[in-house]
Short mmCIF file of C-alpha atoms in Angstrom, two decimals:
data_model
loop_
_atom_site.label_atom_id
_atom_site.label_comp_id
_atom_site.label_asym_id
_atom_site.label_seq_id
_atom_site.Cartn_x
_atom_site.Cartn_y
_atom_site.Cartn_z
CA UNK A 1 21.64 -29.37 79.04
CA UNK A 2 18.30 -27.91 79.33
CA UNK A 3 16.86 -24.31 77.87
CA UNK A 4 15.54 -21.87 79.83
CA UNK A 5 13.89 -18.48 78.09
CA UNK A 6 13.09 -16.14 80.47
CA UNK A 7 12.07 -12.76 79.37
CA UNK A 8 12.26 -9.14 81.15
CA UNK A 9 15.89 -10.63 81.76
CA UNK A 10 17.73 -7.86 82.12
CA UNK A 11 17.58 -6.65 85.71
CA UNK A 12 15.10 -7.44 88.94
CA UNK A 13 13.98 -11.06 89.57
CA UNK A 14 14.28 -11.83 85.15
CA UNK A 15 18.06 -11.64 86.18
CA UNK A 16 18.06 -13.50 89.52
CA UNK A 17 16.27 -15.87 87.01
CA UNK A 18 19.15 -16.55 84.72
CA UNK A 19 21.75 -16.42 87.10
CA UNK A 20 20.01 -19.53 89.23
CA UNK A 21 19.51 -21.12 85.94
CA UNK A 22 22.65 -20.78 84.63
CA UNK A 23 24.22 -21.83 87.94
CA UNK A 24 22.44 -24.99 88.13
CA UNK A 25 24.10 -25.95 84.08
CA UNK A 26 20.57 -24.73 82.13
CA UNK A 27 21.57 -22.71 78.57
CA UNK A 28 19.75 -19.49 78.57
CA UNK A 29 17.81 -17.52 75.45
CA UNK A 30 17.67 -13.70 77.63
CA UNK A 31 15.27 -11.26 76.57
CA UNK A 32 14.53 -8.21 77.09
CA UNK A 33 14.11 -4.09 75.44
CA UNK A 34 17.72 -2.89 76.61
CA UNK A 35 20.72 -4.69 74.12
CA UNK A 36 23.00 -3.41 76.41
CA UNK A 37 21.98 -4.73 79.36
CA UNK A 38 21.40 -8.33 78.24
CA UNK A 39 24.79 -8.36 76.42
CA UNK A 40 26.42 -7.47 79.21
CA UNK A 41 24.96 -10.28 80.93
CA UNK A 42 25.47 -12.10 79.20
CA UNK A 43 29.05 -11.81 79.13
CA UNK A 44 29.14 -11.97 82.38
CA UNK A 45 26.94 -15.33 82.90
CA UNK A 46 28.90 -17.18 80.20
CA UNK A 47 32.22 -15.78 82.00
CA UNK A 48 30.54 -17.47 85.28
CA UNK A 49 28.62 -20.33 84.42
CA UNK A 50 30.21 -21.81 81.11
CA UNK A 51 26.90 -22.10 79.82
CA UNK A 52 25.80 -20.93 76.16
CA UNK A 53 23.29 -17.80 76.52
CA UNK A 54 21.44 -15.99 73.06
CA UNK A 55 20.14 -12.45 74.32
CA UNK A 56 16.70 -11.75 72.45
CA UNK A 57 16.20 -7.60 72.08
CA UNK A 58 12.01 -7.58 72.59
CA UNK A 59 9.37 -4.98 73.54
CA UNK A 60 6.58 -7.71 74.30
CA UNK A 61 4.28 -5.12 73.57
CA UNK A 62 5.03 -4.71 69.76
CA UNK A 63 3.04 -7.59 68.49
CA UNK A 64 5.88 -7.79 65.64
CA UNK A 65 8.62 -8.80 69.17
CA UNK A 66 6.13 -10.90 70.51
CA UNK A 67 6.08 -13.26 66.98
CA UNK A 68 9.70 -13.16 67.27
CA UNK A 69 9.97 -14.53 70.63
CA UNK A 70 7.42 -16.98 70.02
CA UNK A 71 8.99 -17.96 67.43
CA UNK A 72 12.69 -19.26 69.30
CA UNK A 73 10.37 -20.67 71.38
CA UNK A 74 8.89 -23.44 68.49
CA UNK A 75 12.36 -23.44 66.95
CA UNK A 76 12.29 -27.47 66.81
CA UNK A 77 16.70 -27.47 66.19
CA UNK A 78 16.90 -25.47 69.97
CA UNK A 79 13.92 -25.78 71.58
CA UNK A 80 12.78 -24.07 75.30
CA UNK A 81 12.36 -26.72 77.95
CA UNK A 82 12.01 -23.64 80.48
CA UNK A 83 9.73 -20.35 79.57
CA UNK A 84 10.18 -17.69 82.78
CA UNK A 85 7.22 -15.33 81.71
CA UNK A 86 8.58 -12.30 84.23
CA UNK A 87 8.30 -8.88 81.30
CA UNK A 88 6.56 -5.98 82.90
CA UNK A 89 6.03 -2.86 84.31
CA UNK A 90 3.77 -1.08 86.43
CA UNK A 91 1.48 1.95 86.37
CA UNK A 92 -0.25 4.59 89.28
CA UNK A 93 -3.33 2.99 91.12
CA UNK A 94 -5.56 5.61 89.84
CA UNK A 95 -6.87 3.69 86.58
CA UNK A 96 -8.75 7.11 86.00
CA UNK A 97 -6.28 9.28 86.29
CA UNK A 98 -3.56 6.87 83.84
CA UNK A 99 -3.57 7.57 79.65
CA UNK A 100 -5.41 4.96 78.68
CA UNK A 101 -2.92 3.36 75.67
CA UNK A 102 -0.33 3.26 78.49
CA UNK A 103 -3.10 1.20 80.03
CA UNK A 104 -3.87 -1.15 77.26
CA UNK A 105 0.22 -1.73 77.25
CA UNK A 106 -0.12 -2.74 80.64
CA UNK A 107 -2.27 -5.34 79.81
CA UNK A 108 -0.70 -6.21 76.52
CA UNK A 109 1.99 -7.44 78.89
CA UNK A 110 1.06 -8.94 81.70
CA UNK A 111 -1.43 -10.62 79.86
CA UNK A 112 -1.35 -11.02 75.97
CA UNK A 113 2.48 -12.10 76.05
CA UNK A 114 2.55 -14.63 78.40
CA UNK A 115 -0.53 -15.99 76.79
CA UNK A 116 1.02 -16.00 73.73
CA UNK A 117 4.40 -17.27 74.77
CA UNK A 118 2.84 -20.24 76.66
CA UNK A 119 0.75 -21.07 73.65
CA UNK A 120 4.08 -21.23 71.58
CA UNK A 121 5.27 -23.57 73.90
CA UNK A 122 2.83 -25.88 74.90
CA UNK A 123 2.95 -26.41 70.90
CA UNK A 124 7.00 -27.67 72.06
CA UNK A 125 6.46 -29.13 75.50
CA UNK A 126 3.44 -31.53 75.27
CA UNK A 127 4.76 -34.89 74.79
CA UNK A 128 8.45 -33.82 75.18
CA UNK A 129 8.00 -32.17 79.05
CA UNK A 130 8.36 -28.74 79.75
CA UNK A 131 8.12 -26.23 82.43
CA UNK A 132 6.90 -22.76 82.11
CA UNK A 133 7.01 -20.41 85.35
CA UNK A 134 5.27 -16.80 85.20
CA UNK A 135 5.83 -14.56 87.62
CA UNK A 136 2.67 -12.93 89.03
CA UNK A 137 2.40 -11.43 92.38
CA UNK A 138 0.57 -11.56 95.44
CA UNK A 139 -0.75 -8.78 94.58
CA UNK A 140 -3.37 -11.04 92.22
CA UNK A 141 -5.25 -12.39 96.05
CA UNK A 142 -6.67 -8.94 95.76
CA UNK A 143 -8.35 -6.41 94.67
CA UNK A 144 -5.85 -3.34 92.96
CA UNK A 145 -6.62 -1.76 90.29
CA UNK A 146 -5.78 -3.70 86.70
CA UNK A 147 -1.78 -4.39 88.11
CA UNK A 148 -4.51 -6.29 90.47
CA UNK A 149 -6.07 -8.03 87.96
CA UNK A 150 -3.69 -9.07 85.16
CA UNK A 151 -1.44 -10.96 88.08
CA UNK A 152 -5.69 -12.57 89.11
CA UNK A 153 -5.57 -13.65 85.49
CA UNK A 154 -2.25 -14.86 85.10
CA UNK A 155 -2.66 -17.13 88.69
CA UNK A 156 -5.95 -18.32 87.17
CA UNK A 157 -4.84 -19.62 83.89
CA UNK A 158 -1.83 -21.28 85.53
CA UNK A 159 -4.14 -22.88 87.82
CA UNK A 160 -5.93 -24.25 84.97
CA UNK A 161 -2.84 -24.72 82.85
CA UNK A 162 -1.53 -26.98 84.87
CA UNK A 163 -4.24 -29.05 85.97
CA UNK A 164 -5.03 -29.12 81.97
CA UNK A 165 -1.43 -29.94 80.71
CA UNK A 166 0.13 -32.49 83.07
CA UNK A 167 -0.84 -34.93 81.36
CA UNK A 168 1.24 -34.03 78.71
CA UNK A 169 4.34 -33.77 80.76
CA UNK A 170 3.84 -29.74 81.57
CA UNK A 171 3.75 -28.02 84.53
CA UNK A 172 2.41 -24.48 84.43
CA UNK A 173 3.15 -21.94 87.89
CA UNK A 174 2.54 -18.74 88.97
CA UNK A 175 5.15 -17.74 90.84
CA UNK A 176 3.53 -14.61 93.03
CA UNK A 177 5.94 -12.77 95.35
CA UNK A 178 5.23 -10.15 97.93
CA UNK A 179 7.68 -6.83 98.05
CA UNK A 180 10.81 -7.74 96.80
CA UNK A 181 14.15 -5.45 96.44
CA UNK A 182 14.28 -5.08 92.95
CA UNK A 183 14.47 -2.07 90.52
CA UNK A 184 10.42 -2.52 89.91
CA UNK A 185 9.65 0.53 92.06
CA UNK A 186 12.43 2.32 90.81
CA UNK A 187 10.87 2.44 87.56
CA UNK A 188 7.95 3.57 88.53
CA UNK A 189 9.48 6.62 89.74
CA UNK A 190 9.62 5.38 93.86
CA UNK A 191 13.45 5.41 95.75
CA UNK A 192 14.31 3.00 97.22
CA UNK A 193 12.98 3.87 100.80
CA UNK A 194 9.50 5.91 100.05
CA UNK A 195 7.68 3.09 98.97
CA UNK A 196 5.82 3.25 102.21
CA UNK A 197 6.39 -0.20 103.04
CA UNK A 198 8.77 -1.33 106.56
CA UNK A 199 11.44 -3.02 105.84
CA UNK A 200 9.68 -6.89 107.34
CA UNK A 201 7.31 -6.38 104.53
CA UNK A 202 9.76 -6.37 101.28
CA UNK A 203 11.62 -10.39 99.72
CA UNK A 204 15.01 -10.78 98.53
CA UNK A 205 15.08 -11.41 94.86
CA UNK A 206 17.36 -15.05 95.35
CA UNK A 207 14.52 -16.40 98.59
CA UNK A 208 11.47 -15.35 96.20
CA UNK A 209 13.88 -17.21 93.07
CA UNK A 210 14.62 -20.04 94.57
CA UNK A 211 11.83 -21.00 96.22
CA UNK A 212 10.49 -20.48 93.14
CA UNK A 213 12.50 -22.30 90.91
CA UNK A 214 11.70 -25.12 94.15
CA UNK A 215 7.97 -25.03 93.45
CA UNK A 216 7.93 -25.04 89.86
CA UNK A 217 10.15 -28.22 89.86
CA UNK A 218 7.38 -29.57 92.22
CA UNK A 219 5.13 -28.92 89.63
CA UNK A 220 2.75 -27.21 92.15
CA UNK A 221 0.27 -24.44 90.40
CA UNK A 222 0.55 -21.94 92.55
CA UNK A 223 4.37 -20.34 94.46
CA UNK A 224 3.45 -18.01 97.12
CA UNK A 225 7.30 -17.13 98.16
CA UNK A 226 7.92 -16.45 102.23
CA UNK A 227 5.60 -17.05 105.27
CA UNK A 228 4.57 -13.60 105.85
CA UNK A 229 3.24 -13.67 102.53
CA UNK A 230 1.63 -17.49 102.41
CA UNK A 231 -0.40 -15.59 105.77
CA UNK A 232 -1.53 -12.32 103.65
CA UNK A 233 -2.69 -14.31 101.26
CA UNK A 234 -5.00 -17.05 104.14
CA UNK A 235 -5.97 -13.89 105.49
CA UNK A 236 -7.66 -12.64 101.72
CA UNK A 237 -10.06 -15.30 102.07
CA UNK A 238 -11.21 -14.30 105.13
CA UNK A 239 -11.13 -11.10 105.07
CA UNK A 240 -13.81 -8.52 103.59
CA UNK A 241 -12.96 -7.31 100.26
CA UNK A 242 -13.70 -3.51 101.37
CA UNK A 243 -10.34 -4.27 103.98
CA UNK A 244 -7.77 -5.97 101.50
CA UNK A 245 -8.52 -2.94 98.83
CA UNK A 246 -7.62 -0.54 101.54
CA UNK A 247 -4.65 -2.36 102.89
CA UNK A 248 -3.48 -3.17 99.15
CA UNK A 249 -3.25 0.88 98.65
CA UNK A 250 0.12 0.89 100.52
CA UNK A 251 2.90 0.59 97.79
CA UNK A 252 2.85 -0.97 95.04
CA UNK A 253 3.56 -5.42 94.75
#
């Protein structure tokens, strides 16, 4: 059976990736900061789908923890066939008002950690084959503080890596959802229904993951789930950046 390693696996899109991959028969390595949440999810997946599930507690803003996860990815006895870089958190959009140490942690988990884990994965996947999914965001196509900048990097790097390593049998896909019903906004202190986004703008986690996995299987470099957000991305290419930046101040993707 293939083995997938998922970061940020204890909730939201990470947990949904775990369920859908386990349903397809993949063994899993789940990575998150909360041991209790990981253990609960792992037990549920084993019982429901009969797959092998490892729980690896790690905080991906801590260098030693990133090294531990990288070592697991590179372990020759139990190689990883699919890496899902999903871990992340949000900050208020007002960069100048944010604590700079929090901004650095934000940069590490959205850019440095995925880069390090991709490097470890490519070391074992090249020639053997494999897939890497980087969970980015529609915010990566617009100007929106450091969150947008981090996701722009992830999208651009995924595009390059997908072309560069296709010859080695490795695909790299940036999955770019819009607003999605998860716990992401609640962790930022926004109560459900108070995010400033109409209901039509929201996606379901199941749909985002299903479409992301499908596009990754097709070898696409960028996956934008749902027609409505494909149109949003298309508009960002023709509208003035000042206009899209003003619109982006609503809520948090």
